[in-house]
CSV table of C-alpha atoms in Angstrom, one decimal:
chain,number,residue,atom,x,y,z
A,12,MET,CA,10.8,-14.4,-6.1
A,13,ALA,CA,11.3,-10.8,-5.0
A,14,GLY,CA,9.7,-7.3,-5.6
A,15,ILE,CA,10.9,-3.8,-6.2
A,16,TYR,CA,9.2,-0.6,-4.9
A,17,ILE,CA,10.0,2.8,-6.6
A,18,HIS,CA,9.1,5.8,-4.5
A,19,ILE,CA,8.3,8.9,-6.6
A,20,PRO,CA,8.5,11.8,-4.0
A,21,PHE,CA,6.3,14.4,-5.8
A,22,CYS,CA,2.7,15.6,-5.5
A,23,LYS,CA,0.9,18.5,-7.0
A,24,GLN,CA,-0.4,19.5,-3.5
A,25,ALA,CA,-0.6,18.1,0.0
A,26,CYS,CA,-3.6,16.0,1.0
A,27,PHE,CA,-4.5,17.1,4.5
A,28,TYR,CA,-4.3,13.5,5.9
A,29,CYS,CA,-1.0,12.4,4.3
A,30,ASP,CA,2.2,11.9,6.2
A,31,PHE,CA,4.1,10.1,3.4
A,32,HIS,CA,7.4,11.6,2.1
A,33,PHE,CA,6.8,14.0,-0.9
A,34,SER,CA,7.6,17.4,-2.2
A,35,THR,CA,5.5,19.8,-4.4
A,36,ASN,CA,8.8,21.1,-5.9
A,37,MET,CA,8.7,19.7,-9.4
A,38,VAL,CA,11.8,21.6,-10.6
A,39,ILE,CA,14.0,18.7,-9.4
A,40,LYS,CA,12.1,16.0,-11.2
A,41,ASN,CA,14.8,15.3,-13.8
A,42,GLU,CA,17.5,15.3,-11.2
A,43,MET,CA,15.5,12.9,-8.9
A,44,VAL,CA,14.9,10.4,-11.7
A,45,GLU,CA,18.7,10.4,-12.4
A,46,ALA,CA,19.3,9.7,-8.8
A,47,ILE,CA,16.7,6.9,-8.7
A,48,CYS,CA,18.3,5.3,-11.8
A,49,LYS,CA,21.7,5.6,-10.1
A,50,GLU,CA,20.4,3.8,-7.0
A,51,ILE,CA,18.8,1.1,-9.2
A,52,THR,CA,22.3,0.4,-10.5
A,53,LEU,CA,24.1,0.5,-7.1
A,54,GLN,CA,21.5,-1.7,-5.5
A,55,GLN,CA,21.6,-4.4,-8.2
A,56,ASP,CA,23.1,-7.1,-5.8
A,57,TYR,CA,20.7,-6.4,-2.9
A,58,LEU,CA,18.3,-9.1,-3.9
A,59,ASP,CA,21.0,-11.6,-4.7
A,60,LYS,CA,19.8,-12.0,-8.4
A,61,GLU,CA,16.4,-13.2,-7.4
A,62,PRO,CA,13.8,-13.1,-10.2
A,63,ILE,CA,11.5,-10.0,-9.9
A,64,GLU,CA,7.8,-10.9,-9.8
A,65,SER,CA,6.5,-7.4,-9.0
A,66,ILE,CA,7.4,-3.7,-9.5
A,67,TYR,CA,5.4,-1.0,-7.8
A,68,PHE,CA,5.6,2.7,-8.5
A,69,GLY,CA,4.3,4.5,-5.4
A,70,GLY,CA,4.7,7.8,-3.7
A,71,GLY,CA,3.9,10.6,-3.7
A,72,THR,CA,2.2,10.6,-7.0
A,73,PRO,CA,4.0,8.6,-9.8
A,74,SER,CA,1.5,9.9,-12.4
A,75,VAL,CA,3.3,13.3,-12.4
A,76,LEU,CA,6.2,11.6,-14.2
A,77,GLU,CA,6.6,12.1,-18.0
A,78,GLU,CA,7.1,9.3,-20.4
A,79,ASN,CA,10.9,9.9,-20.7
A,80,HIS,CA,11.2,9.6,-16.8
A,81,LEU,CA,9.2,6.3,-16.8
A,82,LYS,CA,11.3,4.9,-19.7
A,83,SER,CA,14.5,5.8,-18.0
A,84,ILE,CA,13.5,4.0,-14.8
A,85,LEU,CA,12.1,0.9,-16.5
A,86,ASN,CA,15.1,0.6,-18.8
A,87,LYS,CA,17.5,0.7,-15.9
A,88,LEU,CA,15.5,-2.0,-14.0
A,89,ARG,CA,15.4,-4.2,-17.1
A,90,GLN,CA,19.2,-3.7,-17.5
A,91,HIS,CA,20.1,-4.7,-14.0
A,92,TYR,CA,17.4,-7.2,-12.8
A,93,LYS,CA,15.9,-10.4,-14.0
A,94,ILE,CA,12.2,-9.4,-14.4
A,95,SER,CA,9.8,-12.3,-14.8
A,96,SER,CA,7.8,-12.4,-18.0
A,97,ASP,CA,4.6,-12.3,-16.0
A,98,ALA,CA,5.7,-9.7,-13.5
A,99,GLU,CA,3.0,-7.4,-12.1
A,100,ILE,CA,4.0,-3.8,-12.7
A,101,THR,CA,1.8,-1.4,-10.8
A,102,PHE,CA,1.6,2.3,-11.2
A,103,GLU,CA,-0.2,4.6,-8.7
A,104,ALA,CA,-2.1,7.5,-10.3
A,105,ASN,CA,-4.4,10.3,-9.3
A,106,PRO,CA,-7.6,10.7,-11.2
A,107,ASP,CA,-6.7,14.2,-12.4
A,108,ASP,CA,-3.5,12.9,-14.1
A,109,ILE,CA,-5.4,10.2,-16.1
A,110,THR,CA,-6.1,10.8,-19.7
A,111,PRO,CA,-6.6,8.3,-22.6
A,112,GLU,CA,-3.2,9.3,-23.9
A,113,LYS,CA,-1.6,8.8,-20.5
A,114,LEU,CA,-3.2,5.3,-20.2
A,115,LYS,CA,-2.0,4.3,-23.6
A,116,MET,CA,1.6,5.5,-22.8
A,117,LEU,CA,1.7,3.6,-19.6
A,118,PHE,CA,0.4,0.4,-21.1
A,119,GLN,CA,2.8,0.6,-24.1
A,120,ASN,CA,5.7,1.0,-21.7
A,121,GLY,CA,4.9,-2.2,-19.8
A,122,ILE,CA,2.7,-1.0,-16.9
A,123,ASN,CA,0.0,-3.7,-16.5
A,124,ARG,CA,-1.7,-2.7,-13.3
A,125,LEU,CA,-3.0,0.7,-12.1
A,126,SER,CA,-3.7,1.8,-8.5
A,127,VAL,CA,-6.0,4.9,-8.5
A,128,GLY,CA,-6.6,7.1,-5.4
A,129,ILE,CA,-10.3,7.9,-5.7
A,130,GLN,CA,-10.7,8.1,-1.8
A,131,SER,CA,-14.3,9.4,-2.2
A,132,PHE,CA,-16.8,10.4,-4.9
A,133,ASP,CA,-18.3,13.1,-2.7
A,134,GLU,CA,-17.3,16.6,-3.8
A,135,ASP,CA,-17.4,18.1,-0.3
A,136,ILE,CA,-15.2,15.4,1.2
A,137,LEU,CA,-12.7,15.7,-1.6
A,138,LYS,CA,-12.4,19.4,-1.0
A,139,TRP,CA,-12.1,18.8,2.8
A,140,MET,CA,-9.3,16.4,2.3
A,141,ASN,CA,-7.6,18.8,-0.2
A,142,ARG,CA,-7.5,16.2,-2.9
A,143,ALA,CA,-6.1,17.4,-6.3
A,144,HIS,CA,-9.1,16.0,-8.2
A,145,ASP,CA,-12.8,16.6,-8.0
A,146,SER,CA,-15.8,14.2,-8.3
A,147,LYS,CA,-16.2,14.7,-12.0
A,148,GLU,CA,-12.6,13.8,-12.6
A,149,ALA,CA,-13.0,10.7,-10.5
A,150,PHE,CA,-15.9,9.5,-12.7
A,151,GLN,CA,-14.2,10.5,-15.9
A,152,CYS,CA,-10.9,8.6,-15.2
A,153,LEU,CA,-12.8,5.4,-14.4
A,154,GLU,CA,-14.6,5.6,-17.7
A,155,TRP,CA,-11.3,6.1,-19.5
A,156,ILE,CA,-9.8,3.1,-17.6
A,157,LYS,CA,-12.7,0.9,-18.6
A,158,GLU,CA,-12.2,1.9,-22.2
A,159,SER,CA,-8.4,1.3,-22.1
A,160,GLU,CA,-6.3,-1.8,-22.4
A,161,PHE,CA,-6.0,-2.2,-18.7
A,162,ASN,CA,-7.9,-5.1,-17.3
A,163,ASN,CA,-6.1,-5.1,-13.9
A,164,PHE,CA,-6.6,-2.0,-11.7
A,165,SER,CA,-7.3,-1.2,-8.1
A,166,LEU,CA,-9.3,1.7,-6.6
A,167,ASP,CA,-8.8,3.3,-3.2
A,168,LEU,CA,-11.5,4.5,-0.8
A,169,ILE,CA,-11.2,6.0,2.7
A,170,TYR,CA,-13.8,5.4,5.4
A,171,GLY,CA,-14.1,6.7,9.0
A,172,ILE,CA,-14.2,10.3,7.8
A,173,PRO,CA,-15.6,12.6,10.5
A,174,ILE,CA,-17.6,14.9,8.1
A,175,SER,CA,-19.1,11.9,6.2
A,176,THR,CA,-22.2,9.8,7.0
A,177,HIS,CA,-23.2,6.2,6.6
A,178,GLU,CA,-25.4,7.3,3.7
A,179,ILE,CA,-22.4,8.9,1.9
A,180,TRP,CA,-20.3,5.7,2.5
A,181,GLU,CA,-23.1,3.5,1.1
A,182,LYS,CA,-23.3,5.7,-2.0
A,183,ASP,CA,-19.5,5.6,-2.4
A,184,LEU,CA,-19.5,1.8,-2.2
A,185,LYS,CA,-22.3,1.4,-4.7
A,186,THR,CA,-20.6,3.7,-7.1
A,187,LEU,CA,-17.3,1.8,-6.8
A,188,VAL,CA,-18.9,-1.6,-7.3
A,189,ASP,CA,-20.8,-0.4,-10.3
A,190,PHE,CA,-17.5,0.1,-12.0
A,191,GLN,CA,-16.4,-3.5,-11.1
A,192,PRO,CA,-12.7,-2.9,-10.4
A,193,PRO,CA,-10.8,-6.1,-10.1
A,194,HIS,CA,-9.2,-4.9,-6.8
A,195,ILE,CA,-10.2,-2.5,-4.1
A,196,SER,CA,-8.2,-1.1,-1.2
A,197,SER,CA,-10.0,0.7,1.6
A,198,TYR,CA,-8.4,2.4,4.6
A,199,CYS,CA,-9.7,4.0,7.7
A,200,LEU,CA,-8.8,7.7,8.0
A,201,THR,CA,-6.2,8.2,10.7
A,202,ILE,CA,-5.0,11.5,12.0
A,203,GLU,CA,-1.2,11.7,11.9
A,204,PRO,CA,0.5,14.4,14.0
A,205,ASP,CA,2.6,15.9,11.2
A,206,THR,CA,-0.2,16.7,8.9
A,207,VAL,CA,-2.7,19.5,8.4
A,208,PHE,CA,-5.4,17.3,10.0
A,209,GLY,CA,-3.0,16.6,12.9
A,210,ARG,CA,-2.5,20.3,13.5
A,211,TRP,CA,-6.2,20.9,13.3
A,212,GLN,CA,-6.7,18.3,15.9
A,213,GLN,CA,-4.1,19.8,18.2
A,214,LYS,CA,-5.9,23.1,18.0
A,215,GLY,CA,-9.3,21.6,18.7
A,216,LYS,CA,-10.6,22.2,15.2
A,217,LEU,CA,-11.0,18.5,14.3
A,218,ASN,CA,-12.2,15.4,16.1
A,219,GLU,CA,-11.3,12.0,14.8
A,220,ALA,CA,-14.3,9.7,14.0
A,221,SER,CA,-15.4,7.5,16.9
A,222,GLU,CA,-14.2,3.9,16.9
A,223,ASP,CA,-17.8,2.7,16.7
A,224,TYR,CA,-18.6,4.8,13.7
A,225,ALA,CA,-15.4,3.6,11.9
A,226,SER,CA,-16.1,0.0,12.9
A,227,GLU,CA,-19.6,0.1,11.5
A,228,GLN,CA,-18.3,1.4,8.2
A,229,PHE,CA,-15.6,-1.3,8.1
A,230,LEU,CA,-18.1,-4.1,8.7
A,231,HIS,CA,-20.5,-2.7,6.1
A,232,LEU,CA,-17.6,-2.4,3.6
A,233,SER,CA,-16.7,-6.1,4.1
A,234,GLY,CA,-20.3,-7.3,3.9
A,235,TYR,CA,-21.1,-5.2,0.8
A,236,LEU,CA,-18.0,-6.3,-1.1
A,237,LYS,CA,-18.5,-9.9,-0.2
A,238,LYS,CA,-22.0,-9.8,-1.7
A,239,ALA,CA,-20.3,-8.3,-4.8
A,240,ASP,CA,-18.0,-11.4,-5.1
A,241,TYR,CA,-14.9,-9.7,-3.7
A,242,GLU,CA,-12.6,-11.7,-1.4
A,243,HIS,CA,-11.6,-9.9,1.8
A,244,TYR,CA,-8.0,-11.2,1.7
A,245,GLU,CA,-6.3,-8.6,3.9
A,246,VAL,CA,-7.8,-6.2,6.4
A,247,SER,CA,-7.7,-3.3,3.9
A,248,ASN,CA,-7.7,-5.2,0.6
A,249,PHE,CA,-10.4,-6.9,-1.5
A,250,ALA,CA,-10.1,-8.7,-4.8
A,251,LYS,CA,-12.0,-10.6,-7.5
A,252,GLU,CA,-10.7,-14.1,-8.1
A,253,GLY,CA,-7.2,-14.0,-9.6
A,254,PHE,CA,-6.6,-10.3,-8.8
A,255,HIS,CA,-4.8,-10.3,-5.5
A,256,SER,CA,-2.0,-7.7,-5.5
A,257,LYS,CA,1.3,-9.7,-6.0
A,258,HIS,CA,3.3,-6.8,-4.7
A,259,ASN,CA,1.5,-6.1,-1.5
A,260,SER,CA,1.1,-9.8,-0.8
A,261,SER,CA,4.8,-10.2,-0.9
A,262,TYR,CA,5.1,-7.9,2.1
A,263,TRP,CA,2.7,-10.0,4.1
A,264,GLN,CA,4.4,-13.2,3.1
A,265,GLN,CA,7.8,-12.0,4.2
A,266,LYS,CA,9.3,-12.1,0.7
A,267,PRO,CA,12.4,-10.0,0.0
A,268,TYR,CA,12.0,-6.6,-1.7
A,269,LEU,CA,14.1,-3.6,-2.7
A,270,GLY,CA,12.9,-0.1,-2.1
A,271,ILE,CA,14.3,2.6,-4.4
A,272,GLY,CA,14.0,6.4,-3.8
A,273,PRO,CA,13.9,8.7,-0.8
A,274,SER,CA,12.2,7.2,2.2
A,275,ALA,CA,11.9,3.7,0.6
A,276,HIS,CA,12.3,0.6,2.7
A,277,SER,CA,14.0,-2.7,1.7
A,278,TYR,CA,13.9,-6.2,3.2
A,279,ASP,CA,16.3,-9.0,2.3
A,280,GLY,CA,14.7,-11.7,4.4
A,281,LYS,CA,16.7,-11.0,7.6
A,282,ASN,CA,17.4,-7.3,7.8
A,283,ARG,CA,15.7,-4.0,6.8
A,284,GLN,CA,17.2,-1.0,5.1
A,285,PHE,CA,15.7,2.6,5.2
A,286,ASN,CA,16.6,5.3,2.7
A,287,ILE,CA,16.8,8.9,4.0
A,288,SER,CA,13.6,10.9,3.8
A,289,ASN,CA,15.2,14.0,2.4
A,290,ASN,CA,15.2,14.7,-1.4
A,291,ALA,CA,18.3,17.0,-1.4
A,292,LYS,CA,20.4,14.7,0.7
A,293,TYR,CA,19.3,11.6,-1.2
A,294,MET,CA,20.3,13.1,-4.6
A,295,LYS,CA,23.6,14.5,-3.2
A,296,ALA,CA,24.6,11.0,-1.9
A,297,LEU,CA,23.8,9.3,-5.2
A,298,LYS,CA,25.9,11.8,-7.1
A,299,LYS,CA,28.8,10.5,-4.9
A,300,ASN,CA,27.8,6.8,-5.7
A,301,GLU,CA,26.6,6.4,-2.1
A,302,ILE,CA,23.4,4.7,-1.0
A,303,PRO,CA,21.8,7.0,1.6
A,304,ALA,CA,20.4,4.3,3.8
A,305,GLU,CA,20.5,2.9,7.3
A,306,MET,CA,20.5,-0.8,8.1
A,307,ASP,CA,18.3,-2.3,10.8
A,308,ILE,CA,19.5,-5.8,11.8
A,309,LEU,CA,16.5,-7.8,12.9
A,310,SER,CA,16.6,-10.0,16.0
A,311,ALA,CA,14.9,-13.4,16.1
A,312,GLU,CA,12.1,-11.7,18.1
A,313,ASP,CA,11.8,-8.9,15.6
A,314,ARG,CA,11.3,-11.4,12.7
A,315,ILE,CA,8.6,-13.3,14.7
A,316,ASN,CA,6.8,-10.0,15.7
A,317,GLU,CA,6.8,-8.8,12.1
A,318,TYR,CA,5.4,-12.1,10.8
A,319,LEU,CA,2.7,-12.0,13.5
A,320,MET,CA,1.7,-8.4,12.6
A,321,THR,CA,1.5,-9.0,8.8
A,322,SER,CA,0.1,-12.5,8.7
A,323,LEU,CA,-2.8,-11.9,11.1
A,324,ARG,CA,-4.1,-9.2,8.8
A,325,THR,CA,-4.6,-11.7,6.0
A,326,SER,CA,-7.3,-14.2,5.3
A,327,ALA,CA,-4.6,-16.9,5.2
A,328,GLY,CA,-3.7,-16.1,8.7
A,329,CYS,CA,-0.6,-17.0,10.7
A,330,ASN,CA,1.0,-20.3,9.6
A,331,LEU,CA,2.1,-22.2,12.8
A,332,GLN,CA,4.4,-24.5,10.9
A,333,TYR,CA,6.2,-21.5,9.3
A,334,LEU,CA,6.7,-20.1,12.7
A,335,LYS,CA,8.2,-23.4,13.9
A,336,ASN,CA,10.3,-24.3,10.9
A,337,GLU,CA,11.5,-21.0,9.8
A,338,LEU,CA,11.5,-18.9,12.9
A,339,ASN,CA,11.9,-21.6,15.6
A,340,TYR,CA,8.9,-20.5,17.6
A,341,ASP,CA,5.9,-22.5,18.8
A,342,LEU,CA,3.0,-20.0,19.1
A,343,ILE,CA,0.5,-22.4,20.5
A,344,LYS,CA,2.8,-23.5,23.3
A,345,ASN,CA,3.8,-19.9,24.2
A,346,ALA,CA,0.5,-18.1,23.8
A,347,LYS,CA,-2.2,-20.8,24.4
A,348,PRO,CA,-4.2,-18.9,27.1
A,349,GLN,CA,-4.4,-15.8,25.0
A,350,ILE,CA,-5.4,-17.7,21.9
A,351,GLU,CA,-8.0,-19.7,23.8
A,352,GLN,CA,-9.5,-16.5,25.1
A,353,TRP,CA,-9.7,-15.1,21.6
A,354,LYS,CA,-11.4,-18.2,20.3
A,355,SER,CA,-14.0,-18.1,23.1
A,356,SER,CA,-14.6,-14.4,22.3
A,357,GLY,CA,-15.1,-15.1,18.6
A,358,LEU,CA,-12.0,-13.2,17.5
A,359,CYS,CA,-10.1,-16.1,15.9
A,360,ILE,CA,-10.2,-19.7,14.7
A,361,LEU,CA,-7.6,-22.4,14.3
A,362,GLU,CA,-7.8,-24.1,10.9
A,363,SER,CA,-5.3,-26.5,9.3
A,364,ASP,CA,-2.3,-25.1,11.2
A,365,ASN,CA,-3.3,-21.5,10.6
A,366,LEU,CA,-4.4,-19.0,13.2
A,367,LYS,CA,-7.0,-16.8,11.5
A,368,LEU,CA,-8.8,-13.8,12.8
A,369,THR,CA,-12.5,-13.6,12.2
A,370,LEU,CA,-14.1,-10.4,10.8
A,371,LYS,CA,-14.7,-9.3,14.4
A,372,GLY,CA,-11.0,-10.0,15.1
A,373,ARG,CA,-9.8,-8.1,12.1
A,374,LEU,CA,-11.3,-4.9,13.6
A,375,LEU,CA,-8.5,-5.3,16.2
A,376,ALA,CA,-5.9,-7.0,14.1
A,377,ASP,CA,-2.9,-4.8,15.0
A,378,LYS,CA,-3.7,-4.8,18.7
A,379,LEU,CA,-4.2,-8.5,18.8
A,380,ALA,CA,-0.9,-9.1,17.0
A,381,SER,CA,0.9,-6.8,19.4
A,382,ASP,CA,-0.6,-8.8,22.3
A,383,LEU,CA,1.5,-11.8,21.0
A,384,PHE,CA,4.7,-9.9,20.5
A,385,LEU,CA,7.9,-11.1,22.0
A,386,VAL,CA,9.9,-8.5,24.0
A,387,ASN,CA,13.5,-8.1,22.8
């Protein structure tokens, strides 16, 4: 089973922390949707006719699309791909774009899961991050979602915010859990160089939150949501029973997926493909029936490293038999001293042929994975 990601490269305004590819120029929306539909057609053989179990509209801000845009994209997907009857079809949205009419339209067109970027319920923090919505809109959109036909939705929160406090974080968590979303994603604020926050940092106007401060909020997040019956199934993701994200899980499980749109990535199980991160060049290429992408042929070491990086972030952990059988690599044999050191430090456990990080270990998941990387 495979997945499809659709990158919608438009936003009303730039959040100060965001380094994703997007444009605030909405004039080219129609032309961009035409290009996306053309790429859907040209890429129809990429997944080798695999059934599609998930479709994810991300960005950018997909909720700036009109109904005719959404219909065009979905019709083209249904025309060229075998989409499973129980496929998860997720649509990212900002609170300010959500109305009862919009929710009804999305549901009627086959969207069955929402992912809403709340980020915070605190008015000052929302302004500081330059979010397009305010606190009132955050609360209102959640009320509308609860009254809608959607029973599967995810809400995003950001922690490790320098101008925040533990008290504000506690209040955000309580507010979120009161709405009982089936799924929650929560990410630590990172300052990327090519963002407004990155430029503020370079000028000495902004200091990133300390590691201790961010770690305390992460640990509180995990404990708070555990008490509320959420499973912490990936470093940044929490779900009620039966509500794991199919699409995101496919990334961590090394399943093939196709990325459509400017800056989108694809993976066929052995190689990666990267679309150009330039709207004008993307559309120009598609007009000539060309796919504006570069191929990255993965070495055996690359595939092992990628599996280590993604699997160690999950509650399932790194499957040692998968490494042996599929990637021809014996992790225990090659990294026994390192793993024994982690075990004695309380960073990991070995359980039924799976190497799993503890909560303490998940604080360092990316670093620990990189310590096991093979050098090309």
